[in-house]
Amino acid sequence: RRCVLWNPFMERLTGIPAQDVVGRPLAQATSFGVLSELESMDRALAGHHVEGDVERPDSSGSSAWLLVTHTPLKNTDGDIRGAIITIHDITELKRAEDALRESQKRTSTALASLGVGVWEVDLERRTVVWTENASPLLASSPDPIRTLADIVERMHPDDRAETTSAIDRAIATKGGFDLESRVVVPEG
């Protein structure tokens, strides 16, 4: 388990120059734990691809997120002769995910306070994803709502044909529609 390559990214990430690592066992050459983590290395040497996110403090003391991958290295006969460890800095991706989650939480709170629900449709599959506060607005049945047909089924029978036609037209023309319809609630 000796290191054979230590590129400039790894030098910047760890602060350890290549000459201090190349040719040495990883566990002795660096305290950078994600490289010498034995279980992942053992699994890669057994032929498995192992991947995971790791949070580490960076040189400024802030959190840095890394995507660490251990992949078997095979020779031309298919025999495993080592493992390749790749590391990608995904800190900005994690920050963007956190910001999106916070934004979604604020939007959901605002919609809930207004008594409004929002749903989106995957037009190819005709599947529905909705904000959690939309559920009580359409919960006229204990069955979950997963498709456009599920939504139309909860509408007043007199509104279903017009709604289905508007949805089909919007999908066919890649346009929108604005339609009010009644929803049948459990109380009738």
C-alpha positions as CSV (number, residue, x, y, z in Angstrom):
1,R,0.0,0.0,0.0
2,R,2.5,2.5,-1.2
3,C,1.8,5.8,-2.8
4,V,2.9,6.0,-6.4
5,L,1.5,9.4,-7.4
6,W,0.8,12.6,-5.4
7,N,-0.3,15.4,-7.7
8,P,-0.3,19.2,-7.1
9,F,-3.9,19.1,-6.0
10,M,-3.0,16.7,-3.2
11,E,0.0,18.9,-2.3
12,R,-2.3,21.9,-1.9
13,L,-5.0,20.0,-0.1
14,T,-2.7,18.4,2.5
15,G,0.2,20.7,2.5
16,I,2.5,17.7,2.0
17,P,5.0,17.7,-0.9
18,A,5.0,14.7,-3.3
19,Q,8.6,13.8,-2.4
20,D,7.5,13.2,1.2
21,V,4.8,10.7,0.2
22,V,5.6,8.9,-3.1
23,G,7.1,5.5,-2.5
24,R,6.1,5.4,1.1
25,P,3.1,3.5,2.7
26,L,0.2,5.9,3.0
27,A,-0.3,5.3,6.7
28,Q,3.3,6.4,7.4
29,A,3.5,9.1,4.8
30,T,0.4,11.1,5.8
31,S,-2.1,11.6,8.6
32,F,-4.6,12.5,5.9
33,G,-7.0,9.8,7.1
34,V,-9.2,9.5,4.0
35,L,-6.3,8.0,2.1
36,S,-5.2,5.4,4.6
37,E,-8.7,4.4,5.8
38,L,-8.2,0.7,5.8
39,E,-11.8,-0.6,5.2
40,S,-12.2,1.3,2.0
41,M,-8.8,0.3,0.8
42,D,-9.4,-3.3,1.6
43,R,-12.7,-3.3,-0.2
44,A,-11.1,-1.7,-3.3
45,L,-8.3,-4.3,-3.2
46,A,-11.1,-7.0,-3.1
47,G,-12.5,-5.5,-6.3
48,H,-15.2,-3.1,-5.1
49,H,-15.7,0.5,-6.0
50,V,-16.0,2.5,-2.7
51,E,-17.2,6.1,-2.6
52,G,-18.1,8.5,0.1
53,D,-18.2,12.2,1.2
54,V,-15.8,13.3,3.9
55,E,-15.9,16.6,5.8
56,R,-12.5,17.9,6.9
57,P,-11.3,21.2,8.2
58,D,-9.3,23.1,5.6
59,S,-6.2,25.2,6.2
60,S,-8.4,28.2,7.3
61,G,-10.3,26.2,9.8
62,S,-13.5,26.1,7.8
63,S,-15.2,22.8,6.6
64,A,-14.1,21.3,3.3
65,W,-16.1,18.5,1.7
66,L,-14.3,15.9,-0.3
67,L,-15.7,13.1,-2.5
68,V,-13.2,10.2,-1.9
69,T,-13.3,7.2,-4.3
70,H,-11.3,4.0,-3.9
71,T,-11.3,2.0,-7.2
72,P,-9.5,-1.3,-7.9
73,L,-6.6,-1.0,-10.3
74,K,-6.4,-4.0,-12.6
75,N,-3.7,-5.2,-15.0
76,T,-4.4,-6.4,-18.5
77,D,-5.3,-9.9,-17.2
78,G,-8.0,-8.4,-15.0
79,D,-6.0,-9.1,-11.8
80,I,-6.1,-6.4,-9.1
81,R,-2.7,-4.9,-8.6
82,G,-3.6,-1.9,-6.5
83,A,-6.1,0.8,-5.9
84,I,-6.6,4.3,-7.2
85,I,-7.8,6.8,-4.7
86,T,-9.3,10.0,-6.2
87,I,-10.4,13.0,-4.3
88,H,-12.6,15.8,-5.5
89,D,-13.3,19.0,-3.6
90,I,-17.1,19.2,-3.5
91,T,-17.2,22.0,-0.9
92,E,-19.0,24.4,-3.2
93,L,-21.5,21.7,-4.2
94,K,-22.3,21.0,-0.5
95,R,-22.7,24.8,0.1
96,A,-25.1,25.1,-2.8
97,E,-27.1,22.1,-1.6
98,D,-27.3,23.6,1.9
99,A,-28.4,27.0,0.4
100,L,-31.1,25.2,-1.7
101,R,-32.4,23.3,1.3
102,E,-32.7,26.5,3.3
103,S,-34.4,28.3,0.5
104,Q,-36.9,25.4,0.1
105,K,-37.6,25.5,3.8
106,R,-38.3,29.3,3.7
107,T,-40.5,28.9,0.6
108,S,-42.4,26.0,2.2
109,T,-42.9,28.1,5.4
110,A,-44.2,31.0,3.4
111,L,-46.6,28.9,1.3
112,A,-47.9,27.1,4.4
113,S,-48.6,30.5,6.1
114,L,-50.6,31.5,3.1
115,G,-52.5,28.2,2.9
116,V,-51.1,27.6,-0.6
117,G,-49.6,24.4,-2.1
118,V,-47.4,24.0,-5.1
119,W,-47.0,20.9,-7.2
120,E,-44.7,20.2,-10.2
121,V,-45.2,17.6,-12.9
122,D,-42.6,15.6,-14.8
123,L,-44.3,15.8,-18.2
124,E,-42.7,12.7,-19.7
125,R,-43.8,10.5,-16.9
126,R,-46.8,12.5,-15.8
127,T,-45.6,12.1,-12.2
128,V,-46.2,14.7,-9.5
129,V,-43.9,16.2,-6.8
130,W,-45.5,18.7,-4.4
131,T,-44.7,20.8,-1.4
132,E,-45.7,19.1,1.9
133,N,-48.3,21.8,2.6
134,A,-50.1,20.9,-0.6
135,S,-51.0,17.5,0.8
136,P,-53.9,18.7,3.1
137,L,-55.3,20.7,0.2
138,L,-55.8,17.7,-2.0
139,A,-56.0,15.0,0.6
140,S,-59.5,13.8,-0.3
141,S,-58.4,10.2,-0.2
142,P,-56.0,8.2,1.9
143,D,-54.2,7.1,-1.4
144,P,-51.0,9.0,-2.1
145,I,-50.9,11.4,-5.1
146,R,-48.1,10.4,-7.4
147,T,-49.5,11.2,-10.9
148,L,-51.6,13.8,-12.8
149,A,-54.3,11.2,-13.0
150,D,-54.4,11.0,-9.1
151,I,-54.9,14.7,-9.0
152,V,-57.7,14.8,-11.6
153,E,-59.4,11.9,-9.8
154,R,-59.7,14.1,-6.7
155,M,-61.4,16.8,-8.6
156,H,-65.2,17.3,-8.9
157,P,-66.5,15.0,-11.7
158,D,-67.8,18.0,-13.6
159,D,-64.3,19.5,-13.7
160,R,-62.3,16.5,-14.8
161,A,-62.8,16.6,-18.6
162,E,-61.9,20.3,-18.8
163,T,-58.8,19.8,-16.6
164,T,-57.6,16.7,-18.5
165,S,-58.0,18.6,-21.8
166,A,-56.1,21.6,-20.5
167,I,-53.3,19.4,-19.2
168,D,-53.0,17.4,-22.4
169,R,-53.0,20.7,-24.4
170,A,-50.3,22.2,-22.3
171,I,-48.1,19.1,-22.6
172,A,-48.6,18.9,-26.4
173,T,-47.9,22.6,-27.0
174,K,-45.3,22.9,-24.2
175,G,-47.4,25.7,-22.9
176,G,-49.0,26.5,-19.7
177,F,-52.6,26.7,-18.5
178,D,-54.5,28.6,-15.8
179,L,-57.5,26.7,-14.6
180,E,-59.7,26.7,-11.5
181,S,-61.3,23.4,-10.4
182,R,-63.1,22.1,-7.4
183,V,-61.6,19.4,-5.2
184,V,-63.9,16.8,-3.5
185,V,-63.0,16.7,0.2
186,P,-63.8,13.7,2.5
187,E,-66.7,15.6,4.0
188,G,-68.3,15.8,0.6
